[in-house]
PDB file of C-alpha atoms and ligand atoms in Angstrom:
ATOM      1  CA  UNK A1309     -14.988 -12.805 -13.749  1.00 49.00           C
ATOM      2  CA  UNK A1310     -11.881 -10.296 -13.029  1.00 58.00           C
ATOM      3  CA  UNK A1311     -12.377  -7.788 -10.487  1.00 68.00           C
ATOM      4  CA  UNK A1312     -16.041  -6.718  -9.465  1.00 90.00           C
ATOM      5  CA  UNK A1313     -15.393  -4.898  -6.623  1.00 98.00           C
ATOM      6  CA  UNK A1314     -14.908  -0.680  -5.757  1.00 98.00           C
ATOM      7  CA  UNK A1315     -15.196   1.943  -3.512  1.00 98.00           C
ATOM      8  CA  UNK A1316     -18.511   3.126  -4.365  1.00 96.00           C
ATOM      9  CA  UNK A1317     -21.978   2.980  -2.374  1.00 95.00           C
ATOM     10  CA  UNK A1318     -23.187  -0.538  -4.095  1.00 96.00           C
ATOM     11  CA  UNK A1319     -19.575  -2.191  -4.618  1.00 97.00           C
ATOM     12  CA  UNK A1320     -17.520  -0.943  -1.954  1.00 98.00           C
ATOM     13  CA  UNK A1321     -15.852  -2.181   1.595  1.00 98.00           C
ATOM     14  CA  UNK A1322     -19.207  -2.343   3.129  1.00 98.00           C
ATOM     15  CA  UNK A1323     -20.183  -5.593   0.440  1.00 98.00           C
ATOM     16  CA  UNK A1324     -16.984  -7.105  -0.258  1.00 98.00           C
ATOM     17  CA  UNK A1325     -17.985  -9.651   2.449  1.00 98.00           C
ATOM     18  CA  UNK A1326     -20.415 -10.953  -0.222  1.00 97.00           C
ATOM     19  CA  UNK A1327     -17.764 -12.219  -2.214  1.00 97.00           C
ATOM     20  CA  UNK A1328     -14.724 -12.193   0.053  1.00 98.00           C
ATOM     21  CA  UNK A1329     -16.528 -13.481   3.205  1.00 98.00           C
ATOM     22  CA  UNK A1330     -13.018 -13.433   4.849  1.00 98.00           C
ATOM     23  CA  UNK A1331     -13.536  -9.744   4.764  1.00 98.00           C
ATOM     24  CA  UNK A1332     -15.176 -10.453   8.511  1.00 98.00           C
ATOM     25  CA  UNK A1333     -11.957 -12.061   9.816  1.00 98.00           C
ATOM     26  CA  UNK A1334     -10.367 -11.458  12.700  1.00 98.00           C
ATOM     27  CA  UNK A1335      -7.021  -9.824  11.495  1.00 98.00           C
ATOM     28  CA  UNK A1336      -8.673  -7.915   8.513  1.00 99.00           C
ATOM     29  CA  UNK A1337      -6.773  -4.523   7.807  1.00 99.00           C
ATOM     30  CA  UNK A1338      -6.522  -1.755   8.284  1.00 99.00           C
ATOM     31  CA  UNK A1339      -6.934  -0.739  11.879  1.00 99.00           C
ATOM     32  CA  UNK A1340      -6.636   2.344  14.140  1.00 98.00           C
ATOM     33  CA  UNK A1341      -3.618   2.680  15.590  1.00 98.00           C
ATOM     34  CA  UNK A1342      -4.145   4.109  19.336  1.00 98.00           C
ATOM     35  CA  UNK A1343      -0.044   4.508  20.167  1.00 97.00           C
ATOM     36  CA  UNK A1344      -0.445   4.671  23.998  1.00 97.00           C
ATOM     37  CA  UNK A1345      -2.650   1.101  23.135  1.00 98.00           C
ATOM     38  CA  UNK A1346       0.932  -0.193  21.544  1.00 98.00           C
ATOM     39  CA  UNK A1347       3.261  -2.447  23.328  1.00 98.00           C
ATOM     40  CA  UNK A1348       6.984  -1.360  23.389  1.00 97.00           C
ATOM     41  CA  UNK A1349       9.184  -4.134  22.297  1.00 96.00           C
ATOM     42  CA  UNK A1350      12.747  -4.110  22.898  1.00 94.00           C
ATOM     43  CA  UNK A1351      13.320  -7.023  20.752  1.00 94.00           C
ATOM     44  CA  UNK A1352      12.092  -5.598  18.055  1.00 97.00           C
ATOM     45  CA  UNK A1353      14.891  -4.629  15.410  1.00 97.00           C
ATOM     46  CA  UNK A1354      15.284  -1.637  13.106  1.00 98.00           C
ATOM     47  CA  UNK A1355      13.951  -2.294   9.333  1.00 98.00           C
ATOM     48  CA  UNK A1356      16.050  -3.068   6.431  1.00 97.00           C
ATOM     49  CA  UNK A1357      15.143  -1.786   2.887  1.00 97.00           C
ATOM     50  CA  UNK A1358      17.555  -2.731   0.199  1.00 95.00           C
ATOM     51  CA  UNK A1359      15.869  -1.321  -2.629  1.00 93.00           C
ATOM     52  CA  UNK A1360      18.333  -1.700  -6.190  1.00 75.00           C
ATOM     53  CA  UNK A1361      17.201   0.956  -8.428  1.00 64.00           C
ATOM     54  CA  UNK A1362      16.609  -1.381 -11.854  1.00 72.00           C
ATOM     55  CA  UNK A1363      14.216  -3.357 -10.895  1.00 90.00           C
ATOM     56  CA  UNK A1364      11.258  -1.243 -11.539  1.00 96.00           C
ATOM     57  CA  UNK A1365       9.143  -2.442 -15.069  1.00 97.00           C
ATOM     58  CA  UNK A1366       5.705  -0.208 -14.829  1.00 98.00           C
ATOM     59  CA  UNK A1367       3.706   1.821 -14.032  1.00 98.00           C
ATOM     60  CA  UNK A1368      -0.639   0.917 -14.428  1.00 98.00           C
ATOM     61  CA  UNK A1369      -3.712   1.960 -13.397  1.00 98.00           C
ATOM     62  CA  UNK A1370      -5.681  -1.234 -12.199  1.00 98.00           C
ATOM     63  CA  UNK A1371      -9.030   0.174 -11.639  1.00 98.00           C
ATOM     64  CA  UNK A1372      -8.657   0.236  -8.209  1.00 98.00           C
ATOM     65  CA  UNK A1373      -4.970   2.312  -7.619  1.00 98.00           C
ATOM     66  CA  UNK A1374      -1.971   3.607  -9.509  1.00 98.00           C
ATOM     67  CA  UNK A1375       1.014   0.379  -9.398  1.00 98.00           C
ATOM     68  CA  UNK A1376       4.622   0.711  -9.610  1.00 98.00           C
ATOM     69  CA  UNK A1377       5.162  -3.002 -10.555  1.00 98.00           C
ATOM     70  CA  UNK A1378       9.184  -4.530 -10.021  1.00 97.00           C
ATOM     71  CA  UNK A1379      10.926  -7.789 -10.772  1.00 95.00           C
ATOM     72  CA  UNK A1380      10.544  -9.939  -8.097  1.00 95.00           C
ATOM     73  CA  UNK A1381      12.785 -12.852  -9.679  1.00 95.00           C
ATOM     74  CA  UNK A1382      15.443 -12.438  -7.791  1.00 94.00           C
ATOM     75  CA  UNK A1383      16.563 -10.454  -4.280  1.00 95.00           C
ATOM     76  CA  UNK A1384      17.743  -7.275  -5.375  1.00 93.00           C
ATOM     77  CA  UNK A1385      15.176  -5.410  -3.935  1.00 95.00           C
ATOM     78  CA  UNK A1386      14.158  -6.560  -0.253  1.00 97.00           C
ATOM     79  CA  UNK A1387      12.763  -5.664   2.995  1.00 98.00           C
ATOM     80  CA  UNK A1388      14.586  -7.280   5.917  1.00 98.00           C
ATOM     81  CA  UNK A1389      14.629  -7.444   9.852  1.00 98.00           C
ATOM     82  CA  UNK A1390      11.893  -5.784  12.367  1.00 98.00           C
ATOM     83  CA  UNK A1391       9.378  -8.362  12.918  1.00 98.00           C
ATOM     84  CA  UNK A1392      10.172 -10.341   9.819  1.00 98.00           C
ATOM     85  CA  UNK A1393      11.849 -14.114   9.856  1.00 97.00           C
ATOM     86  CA  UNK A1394      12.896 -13.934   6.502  1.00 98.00           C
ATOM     87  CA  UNK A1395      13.877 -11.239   4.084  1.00 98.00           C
ATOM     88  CA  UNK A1396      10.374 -10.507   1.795  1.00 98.00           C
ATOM     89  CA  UNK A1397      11.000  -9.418  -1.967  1.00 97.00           C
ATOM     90  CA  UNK A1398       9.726  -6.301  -3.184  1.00 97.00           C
ATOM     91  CA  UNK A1399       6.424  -7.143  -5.308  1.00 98.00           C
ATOM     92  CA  UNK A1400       4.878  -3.801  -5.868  1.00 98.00           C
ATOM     93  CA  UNK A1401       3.744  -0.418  -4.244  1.00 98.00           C
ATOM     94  CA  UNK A1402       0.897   1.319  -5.046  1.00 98.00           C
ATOM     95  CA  UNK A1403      -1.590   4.422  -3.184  1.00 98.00           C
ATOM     96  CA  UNK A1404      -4.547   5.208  -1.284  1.00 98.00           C
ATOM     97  CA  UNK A1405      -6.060   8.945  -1.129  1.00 98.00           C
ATOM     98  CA  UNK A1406      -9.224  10.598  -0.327  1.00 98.00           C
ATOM     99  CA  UNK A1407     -10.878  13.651  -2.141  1.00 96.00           C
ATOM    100  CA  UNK A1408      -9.584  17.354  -1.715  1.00 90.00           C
ATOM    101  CA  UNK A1409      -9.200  18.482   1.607  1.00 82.00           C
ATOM    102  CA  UNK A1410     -10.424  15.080   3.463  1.00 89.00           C
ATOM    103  CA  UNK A1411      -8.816  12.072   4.419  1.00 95.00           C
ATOM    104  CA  UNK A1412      -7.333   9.157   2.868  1.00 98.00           C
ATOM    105  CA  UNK A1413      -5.461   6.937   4.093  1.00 98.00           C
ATOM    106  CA  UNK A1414      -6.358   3.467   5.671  1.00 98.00           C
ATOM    107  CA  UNK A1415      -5.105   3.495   8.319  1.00 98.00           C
ATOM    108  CA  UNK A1416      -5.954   5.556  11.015  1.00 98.00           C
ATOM    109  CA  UNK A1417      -3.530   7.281  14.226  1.00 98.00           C
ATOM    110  CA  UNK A1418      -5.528   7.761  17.376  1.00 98.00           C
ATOM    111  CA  UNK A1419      -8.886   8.274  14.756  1.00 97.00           C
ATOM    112  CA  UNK A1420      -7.391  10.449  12.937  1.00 97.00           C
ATOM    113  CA  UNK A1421      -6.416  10.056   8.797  1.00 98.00           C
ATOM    114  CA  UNK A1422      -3.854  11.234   6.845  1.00 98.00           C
ATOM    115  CA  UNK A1423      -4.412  12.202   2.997  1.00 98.00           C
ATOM    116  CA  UNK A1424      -2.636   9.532   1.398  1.00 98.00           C
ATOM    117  CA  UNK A1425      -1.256   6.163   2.735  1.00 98.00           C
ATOM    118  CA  UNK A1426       1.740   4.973   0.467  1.00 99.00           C
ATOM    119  CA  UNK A1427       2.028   0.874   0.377  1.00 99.00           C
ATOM    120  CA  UNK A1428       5.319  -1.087  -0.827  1.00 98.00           C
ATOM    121  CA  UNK A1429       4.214  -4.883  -0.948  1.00 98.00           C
ATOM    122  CA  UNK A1430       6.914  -7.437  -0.237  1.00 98.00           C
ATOM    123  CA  UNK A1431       6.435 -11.527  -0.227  1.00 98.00           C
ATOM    124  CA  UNK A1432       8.275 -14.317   1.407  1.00 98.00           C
ATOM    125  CA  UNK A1433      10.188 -16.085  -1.742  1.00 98.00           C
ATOM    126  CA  UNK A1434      12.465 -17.723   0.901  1.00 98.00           C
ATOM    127  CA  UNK A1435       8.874 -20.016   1.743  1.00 98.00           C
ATOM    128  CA  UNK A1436       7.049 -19.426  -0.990  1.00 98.00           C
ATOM    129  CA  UNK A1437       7.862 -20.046  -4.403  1.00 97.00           C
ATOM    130  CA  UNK A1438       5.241 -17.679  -5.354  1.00 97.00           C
ATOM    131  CA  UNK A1439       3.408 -14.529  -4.703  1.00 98.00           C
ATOM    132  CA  UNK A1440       0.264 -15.878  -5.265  1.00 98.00           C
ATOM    133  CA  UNK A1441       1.557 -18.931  -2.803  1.00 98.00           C
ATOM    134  CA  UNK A1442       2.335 -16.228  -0.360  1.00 98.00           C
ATOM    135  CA  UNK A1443      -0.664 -14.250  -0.573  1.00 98.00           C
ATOM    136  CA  UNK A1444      -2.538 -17.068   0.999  1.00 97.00           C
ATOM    137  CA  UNK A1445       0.226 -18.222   3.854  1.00 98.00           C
ATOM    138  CA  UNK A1446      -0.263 -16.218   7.282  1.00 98.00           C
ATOM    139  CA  UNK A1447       3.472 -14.984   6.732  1.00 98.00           C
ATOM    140  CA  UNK A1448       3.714 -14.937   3.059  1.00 98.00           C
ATOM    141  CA  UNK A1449       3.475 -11.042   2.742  1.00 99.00           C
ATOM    142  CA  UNK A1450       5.280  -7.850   4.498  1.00 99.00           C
ATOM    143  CA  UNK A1451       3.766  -4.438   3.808  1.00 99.00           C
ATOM    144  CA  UNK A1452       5.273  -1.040   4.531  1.00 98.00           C
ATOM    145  CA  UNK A1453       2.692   1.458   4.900  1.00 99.00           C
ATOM    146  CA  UNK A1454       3.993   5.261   4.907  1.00 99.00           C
ATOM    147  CA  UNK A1455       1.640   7.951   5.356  1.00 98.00           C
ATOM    148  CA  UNK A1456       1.104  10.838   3.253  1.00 98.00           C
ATOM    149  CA  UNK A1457       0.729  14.525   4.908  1.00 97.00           C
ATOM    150  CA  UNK A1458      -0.113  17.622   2.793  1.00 97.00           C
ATOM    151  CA  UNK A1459       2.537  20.743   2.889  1.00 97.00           C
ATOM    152  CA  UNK A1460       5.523  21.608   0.768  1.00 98.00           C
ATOM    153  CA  UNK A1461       6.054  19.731  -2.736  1.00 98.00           C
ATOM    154  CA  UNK A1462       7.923  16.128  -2.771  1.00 98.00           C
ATOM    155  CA  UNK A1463      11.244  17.234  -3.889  1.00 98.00           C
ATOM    156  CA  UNK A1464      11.012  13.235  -5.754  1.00 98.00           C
ATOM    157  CA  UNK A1465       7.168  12.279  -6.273  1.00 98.00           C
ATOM    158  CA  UNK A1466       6.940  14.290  -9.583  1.00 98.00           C
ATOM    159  CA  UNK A1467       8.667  10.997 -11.018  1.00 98.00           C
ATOM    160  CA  UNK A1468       5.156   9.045 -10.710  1.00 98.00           C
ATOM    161  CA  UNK A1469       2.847  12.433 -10.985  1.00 98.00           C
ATOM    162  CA  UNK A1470       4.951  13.563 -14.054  1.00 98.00           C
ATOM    163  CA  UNK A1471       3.998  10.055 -15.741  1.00 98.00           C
ATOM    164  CA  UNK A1472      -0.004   9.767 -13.994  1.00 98.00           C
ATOM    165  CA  UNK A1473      -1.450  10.911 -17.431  1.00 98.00           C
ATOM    166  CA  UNK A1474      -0.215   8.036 -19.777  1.00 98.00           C
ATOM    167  CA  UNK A1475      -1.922   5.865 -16.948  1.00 98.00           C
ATOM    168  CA  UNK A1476      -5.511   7.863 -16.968  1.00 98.00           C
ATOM    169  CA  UNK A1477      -7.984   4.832 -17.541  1.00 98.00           C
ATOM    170  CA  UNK A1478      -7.722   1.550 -15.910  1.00 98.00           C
ATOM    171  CA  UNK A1479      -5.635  -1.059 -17.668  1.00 98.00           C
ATOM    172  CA  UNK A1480      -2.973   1.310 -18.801  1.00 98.00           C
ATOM    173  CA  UNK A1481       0.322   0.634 -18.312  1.00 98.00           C
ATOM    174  CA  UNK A1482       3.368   2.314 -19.167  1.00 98.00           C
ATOM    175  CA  UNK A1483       6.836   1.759 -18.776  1.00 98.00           C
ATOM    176  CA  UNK A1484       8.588   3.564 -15.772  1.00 98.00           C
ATOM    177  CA  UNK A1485      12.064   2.180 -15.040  1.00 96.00           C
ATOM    178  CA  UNK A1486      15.429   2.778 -12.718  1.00 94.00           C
ATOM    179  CA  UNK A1487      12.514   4.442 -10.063  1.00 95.00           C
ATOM    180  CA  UNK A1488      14.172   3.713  -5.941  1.00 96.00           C
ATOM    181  CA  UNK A1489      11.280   4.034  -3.878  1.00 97.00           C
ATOM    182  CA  UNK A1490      13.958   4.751  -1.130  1.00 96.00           C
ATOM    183  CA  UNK A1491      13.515   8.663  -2.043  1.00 96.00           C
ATOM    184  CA  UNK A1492       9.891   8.092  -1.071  1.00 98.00           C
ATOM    185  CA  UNK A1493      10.858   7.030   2.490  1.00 98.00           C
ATOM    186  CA  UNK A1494      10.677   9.520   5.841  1.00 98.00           C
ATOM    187  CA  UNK A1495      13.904  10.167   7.906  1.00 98.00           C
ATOM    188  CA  UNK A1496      13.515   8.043  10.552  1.00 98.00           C
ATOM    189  CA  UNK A1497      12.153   4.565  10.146  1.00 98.00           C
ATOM    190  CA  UNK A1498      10.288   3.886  13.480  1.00 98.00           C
ATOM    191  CA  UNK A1499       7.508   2.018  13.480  1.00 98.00           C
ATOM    192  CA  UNK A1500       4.619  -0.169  14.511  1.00 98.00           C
ATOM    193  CA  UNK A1501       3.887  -3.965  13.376  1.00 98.00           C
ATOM    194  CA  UNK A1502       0.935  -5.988  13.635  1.00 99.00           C
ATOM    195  CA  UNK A1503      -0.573  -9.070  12.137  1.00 99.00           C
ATOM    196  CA  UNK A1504      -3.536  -8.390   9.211  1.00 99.00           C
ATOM    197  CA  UNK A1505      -4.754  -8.633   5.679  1.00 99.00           C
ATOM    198  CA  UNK A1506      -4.593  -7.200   2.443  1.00 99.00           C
ATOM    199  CA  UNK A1507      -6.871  -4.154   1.714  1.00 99.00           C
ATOM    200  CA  UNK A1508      -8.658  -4.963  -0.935  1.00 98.00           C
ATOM    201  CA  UNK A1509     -10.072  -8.307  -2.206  1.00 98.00           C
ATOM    202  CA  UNK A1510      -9.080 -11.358  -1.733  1.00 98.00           C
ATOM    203  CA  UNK A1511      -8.376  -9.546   1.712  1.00 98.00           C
ATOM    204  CA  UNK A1512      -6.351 -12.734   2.444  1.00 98.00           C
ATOM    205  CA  UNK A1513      -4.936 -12.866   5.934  1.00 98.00           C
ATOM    206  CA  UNK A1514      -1.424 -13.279   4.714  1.00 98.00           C
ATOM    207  CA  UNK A1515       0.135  -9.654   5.986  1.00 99.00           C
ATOM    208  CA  UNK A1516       2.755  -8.700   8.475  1.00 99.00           C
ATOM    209  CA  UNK A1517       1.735  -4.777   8.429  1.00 99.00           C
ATOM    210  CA  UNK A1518       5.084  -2.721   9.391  1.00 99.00           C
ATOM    211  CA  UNK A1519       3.998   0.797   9.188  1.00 98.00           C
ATOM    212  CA  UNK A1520       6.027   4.195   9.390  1.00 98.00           C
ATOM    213  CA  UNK A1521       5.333   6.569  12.400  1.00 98.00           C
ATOM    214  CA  UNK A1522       7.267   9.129  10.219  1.00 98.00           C
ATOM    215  CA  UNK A1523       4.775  10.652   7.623  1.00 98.00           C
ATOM    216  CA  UNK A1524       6.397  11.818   4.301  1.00 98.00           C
ATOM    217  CA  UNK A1525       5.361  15.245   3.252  1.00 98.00           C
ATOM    218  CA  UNK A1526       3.723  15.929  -0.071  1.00 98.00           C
ATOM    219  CA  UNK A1527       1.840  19.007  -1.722  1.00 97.00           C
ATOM    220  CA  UNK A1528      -2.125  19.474  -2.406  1.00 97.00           C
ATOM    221  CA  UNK A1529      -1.234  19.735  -6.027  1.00 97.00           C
ATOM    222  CA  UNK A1530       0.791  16.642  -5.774  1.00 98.00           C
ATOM    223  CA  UNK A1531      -1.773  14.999  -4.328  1.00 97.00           C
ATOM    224  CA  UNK A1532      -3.931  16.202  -6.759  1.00 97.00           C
ATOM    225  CA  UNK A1533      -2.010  15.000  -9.750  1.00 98.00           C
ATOM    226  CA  UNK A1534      -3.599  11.557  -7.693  1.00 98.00           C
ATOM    227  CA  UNK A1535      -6.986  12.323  -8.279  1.00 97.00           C
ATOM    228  CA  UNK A1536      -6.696  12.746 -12.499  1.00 96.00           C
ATOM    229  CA  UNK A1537      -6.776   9.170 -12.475  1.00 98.00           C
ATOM    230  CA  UNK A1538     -10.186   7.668 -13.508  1.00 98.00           C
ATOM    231  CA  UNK A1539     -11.273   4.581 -12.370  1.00 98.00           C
ATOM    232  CA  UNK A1540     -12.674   3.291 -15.564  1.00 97.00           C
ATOM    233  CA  UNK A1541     -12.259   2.022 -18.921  1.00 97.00           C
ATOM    234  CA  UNK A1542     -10.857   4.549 -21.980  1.00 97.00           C
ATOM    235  CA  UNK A1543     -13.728   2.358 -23.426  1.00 97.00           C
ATOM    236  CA  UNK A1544     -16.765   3.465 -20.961  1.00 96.00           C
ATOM    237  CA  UNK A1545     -19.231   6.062 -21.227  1.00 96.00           C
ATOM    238  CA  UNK A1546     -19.405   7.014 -17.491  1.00 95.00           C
ATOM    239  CA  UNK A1547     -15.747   9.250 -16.285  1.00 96.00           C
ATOM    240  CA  UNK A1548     -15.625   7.655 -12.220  1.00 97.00           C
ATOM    241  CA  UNK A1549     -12.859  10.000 -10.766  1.00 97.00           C
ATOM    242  CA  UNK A1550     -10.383   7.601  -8.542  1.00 98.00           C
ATOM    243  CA  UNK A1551     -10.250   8.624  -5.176  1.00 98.00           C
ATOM    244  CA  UNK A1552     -11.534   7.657  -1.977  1.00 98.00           C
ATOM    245  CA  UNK A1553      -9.766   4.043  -2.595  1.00 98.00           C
ATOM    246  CA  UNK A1554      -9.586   3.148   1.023  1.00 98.00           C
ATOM    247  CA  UNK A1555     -10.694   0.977   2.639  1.00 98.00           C
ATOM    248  CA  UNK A1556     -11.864   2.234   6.577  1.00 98.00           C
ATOM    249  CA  UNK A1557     -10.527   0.657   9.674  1.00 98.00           C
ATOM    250  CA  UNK A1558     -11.346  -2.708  10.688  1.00 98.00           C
ATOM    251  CA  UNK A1559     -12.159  -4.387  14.242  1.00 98.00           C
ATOM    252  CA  UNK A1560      -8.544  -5.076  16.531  1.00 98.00           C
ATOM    253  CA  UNK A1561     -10.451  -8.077  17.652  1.00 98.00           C
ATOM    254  CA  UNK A1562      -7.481  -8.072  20.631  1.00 98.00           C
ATOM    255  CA  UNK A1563      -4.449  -8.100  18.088  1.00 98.00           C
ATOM    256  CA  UNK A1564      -1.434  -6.850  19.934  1.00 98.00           C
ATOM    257  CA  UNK A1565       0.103  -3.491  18.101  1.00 98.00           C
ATOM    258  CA  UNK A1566       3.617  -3.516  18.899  1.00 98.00           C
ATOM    259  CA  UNK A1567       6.318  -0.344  18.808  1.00 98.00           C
ATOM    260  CA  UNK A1568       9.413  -0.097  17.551  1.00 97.00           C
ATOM    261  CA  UNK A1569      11.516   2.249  19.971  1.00 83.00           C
TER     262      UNK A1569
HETATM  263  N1  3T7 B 510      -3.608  -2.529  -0.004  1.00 77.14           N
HETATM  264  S1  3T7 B 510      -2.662  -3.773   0.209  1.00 77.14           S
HETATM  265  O1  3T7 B 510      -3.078  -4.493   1.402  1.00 77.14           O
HETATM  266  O2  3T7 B 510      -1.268  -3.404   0.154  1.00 77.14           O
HETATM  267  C1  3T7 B 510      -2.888  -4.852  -1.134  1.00 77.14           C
HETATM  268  N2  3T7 B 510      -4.081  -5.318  -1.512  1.00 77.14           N
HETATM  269  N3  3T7 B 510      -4.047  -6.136  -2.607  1.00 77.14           N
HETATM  270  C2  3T7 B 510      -2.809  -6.282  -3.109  1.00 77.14           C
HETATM  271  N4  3T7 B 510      -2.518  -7.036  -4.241  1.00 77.14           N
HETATM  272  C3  3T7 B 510      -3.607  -7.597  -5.026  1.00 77.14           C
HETATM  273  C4  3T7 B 510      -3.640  -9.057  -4.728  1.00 77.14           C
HETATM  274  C5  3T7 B 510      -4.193 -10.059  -5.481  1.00 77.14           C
HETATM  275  N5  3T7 B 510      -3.921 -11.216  -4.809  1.00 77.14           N
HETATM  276  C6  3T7 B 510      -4.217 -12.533  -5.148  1.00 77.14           C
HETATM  277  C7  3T7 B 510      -3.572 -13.545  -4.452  1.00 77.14           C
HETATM  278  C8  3T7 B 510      -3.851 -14.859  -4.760  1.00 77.14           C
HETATM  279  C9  3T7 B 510      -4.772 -15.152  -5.766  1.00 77.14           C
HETATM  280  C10 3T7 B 510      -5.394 -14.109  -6.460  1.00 77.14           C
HETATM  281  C11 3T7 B 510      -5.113 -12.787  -6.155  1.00 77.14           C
HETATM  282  N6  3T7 B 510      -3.226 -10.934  -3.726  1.00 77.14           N
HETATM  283  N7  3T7 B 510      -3.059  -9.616  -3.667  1.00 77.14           N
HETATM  284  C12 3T7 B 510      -1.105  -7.291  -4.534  1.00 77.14           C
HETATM  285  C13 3T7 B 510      -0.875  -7.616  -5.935  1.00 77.14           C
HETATM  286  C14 3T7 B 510      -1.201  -8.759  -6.563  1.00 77.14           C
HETATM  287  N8  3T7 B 510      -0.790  -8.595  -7.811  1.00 77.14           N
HETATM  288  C15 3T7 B 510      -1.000  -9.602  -8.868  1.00 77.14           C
HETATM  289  O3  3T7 B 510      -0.122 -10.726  -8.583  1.00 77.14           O
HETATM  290  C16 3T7 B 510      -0.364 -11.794  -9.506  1.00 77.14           C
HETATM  291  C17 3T7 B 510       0.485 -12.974  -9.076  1.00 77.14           C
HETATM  292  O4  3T7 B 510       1.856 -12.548  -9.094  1.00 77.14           O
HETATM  293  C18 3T7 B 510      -0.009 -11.322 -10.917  1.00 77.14           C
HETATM  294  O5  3T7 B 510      -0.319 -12.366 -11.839  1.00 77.14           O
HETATM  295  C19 3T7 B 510      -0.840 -10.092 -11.281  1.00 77.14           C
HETATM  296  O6  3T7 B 510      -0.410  -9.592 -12.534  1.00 77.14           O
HETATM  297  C20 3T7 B 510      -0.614  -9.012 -10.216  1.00 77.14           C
HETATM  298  O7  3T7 B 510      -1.469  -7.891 -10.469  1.00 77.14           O
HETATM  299  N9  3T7 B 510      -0.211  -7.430  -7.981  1.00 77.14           N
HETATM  300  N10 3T7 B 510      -0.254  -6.806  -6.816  1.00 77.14           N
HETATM  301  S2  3T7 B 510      -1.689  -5.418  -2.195  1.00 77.14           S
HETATM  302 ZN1   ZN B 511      -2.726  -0.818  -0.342  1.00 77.14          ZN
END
């Protein structure tokens, strides 16, 4: 029962197929993005994000990732245009990182990694009435994936560091409210789109990936703040430090990547 997957040698991306055999699909995520490999498309729009500062609830550590949960009830906080049909509600965002000095995120630029990869996950409540509806519905969910380089501090991120300790074990969760993830976005909001899944398990193919070329700059320290987390229990004998919670790219299996100008 619950979650019994990880990122480590016996539970990690290499077995998830065992449980989540649509982890050998063929628009799993994430991929390598090879930008001469992309496909220009005028037609493609600029991205919307109208992101209403009180709508964030909390902030938890789910064993897997740190969460910034918000209240998807209503449309206060959206994603709109670029690829997407409909306007998707903000669900959640969350992190992946690696361990000091390596990579970490999951996806990949011409092979190569940034530290961190930053995801805000958005669903379709105009078709679904649900998350959990959308999650299995191949355009039920929109995620925005910004990358994360190291350099000068993140004149805003010390809002979720600042807070990381009272999330320390998994299952913690504290409150964190009136936090716009619009100071967490680059200048320019250029991109490339492509059809895939969800990172982790259920890995359902249910995501229209729109992700930044832009990276966002953050510090070492920052980044480091990351890496406090633990990925067990306050209950459990063994201290697992969280990082390393990516997942590495997956087969293109002939998707087209498309660019934003
Ligand atoms: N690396 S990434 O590609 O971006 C992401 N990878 N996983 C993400 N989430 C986890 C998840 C679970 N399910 C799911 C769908 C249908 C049935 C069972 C599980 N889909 N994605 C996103 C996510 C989900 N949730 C959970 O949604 C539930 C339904 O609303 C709620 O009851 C839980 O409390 C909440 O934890 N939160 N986030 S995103
Ligand atoms: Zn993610």
């Amino acid at each position: 029962t619950g979650d019994q997957w990880g990122y480590g040698k016996e539970d990690g991306p290499s077995a998830w197929h065992i449980n989540y055999p649509v982890a050998l699909g063929n628009r799993q995520s994430p991929i390598d993005i090879v930008p001469d490999e992309t496909t220009l498309d005028r037609d493609l729009g600029p991205i919307f994000l109208d992101y209403d500062s009180c709508t964030s609830i909390n902030i938890s550590n789910n064993g897997h990732s740190v969460v910034v949960e918000f209240v998807d009830s209503d449309d206060r906080s959206m994603i709109r245009g670029g690829p997407l049909d409909n306007p998707y509600r903000l669900k959640q965002f969350h992190f992946h990182w690696g361990e000091k000095g390596h990579e970490g995120s999951e996806h990949t630029v011409a092979g190569l990694g940034y530290a961190s990869e930053l995801h805000l996950v958005h669903w379709n409540a105009v078709k679904y009435r649900s998350f959990t509806d959308a999650a299995s519905a191949p355009d039920g969910l929109a995620v925005l994936g910004i990358f994360l380089e190291t350099g000068d501090d993140h004149r805003w991120l010390h809002l979720i560091t600042d807070v990381l300790f009272m999330v320390k074990y998994k299952d913690s969760v504290t409150d964190f409210k009136g936090f716009n993830p619009k100071c967490l976005l680059p200048n320019r909001l250029h991109y490339w789109t492509y059809l895939g899944s969800l990172t982790t398990p259920p890995l359902h193919e249910s995501v229209t990936w729109i992700l930044l070329k832009e990276p966002i700059v953050v510090s070492d320290k920052q980044l480091g703040m990351f890496r406090m987390l633990l990925f067990n229990g306050e209950e459990e004998d063994e201290r697992k430090k969280m990082e390393n919670n990516f997942r590495p790219p997956q087969p293109l299996n002939g998707r087209e990547v498309r660019s934003s100008n």
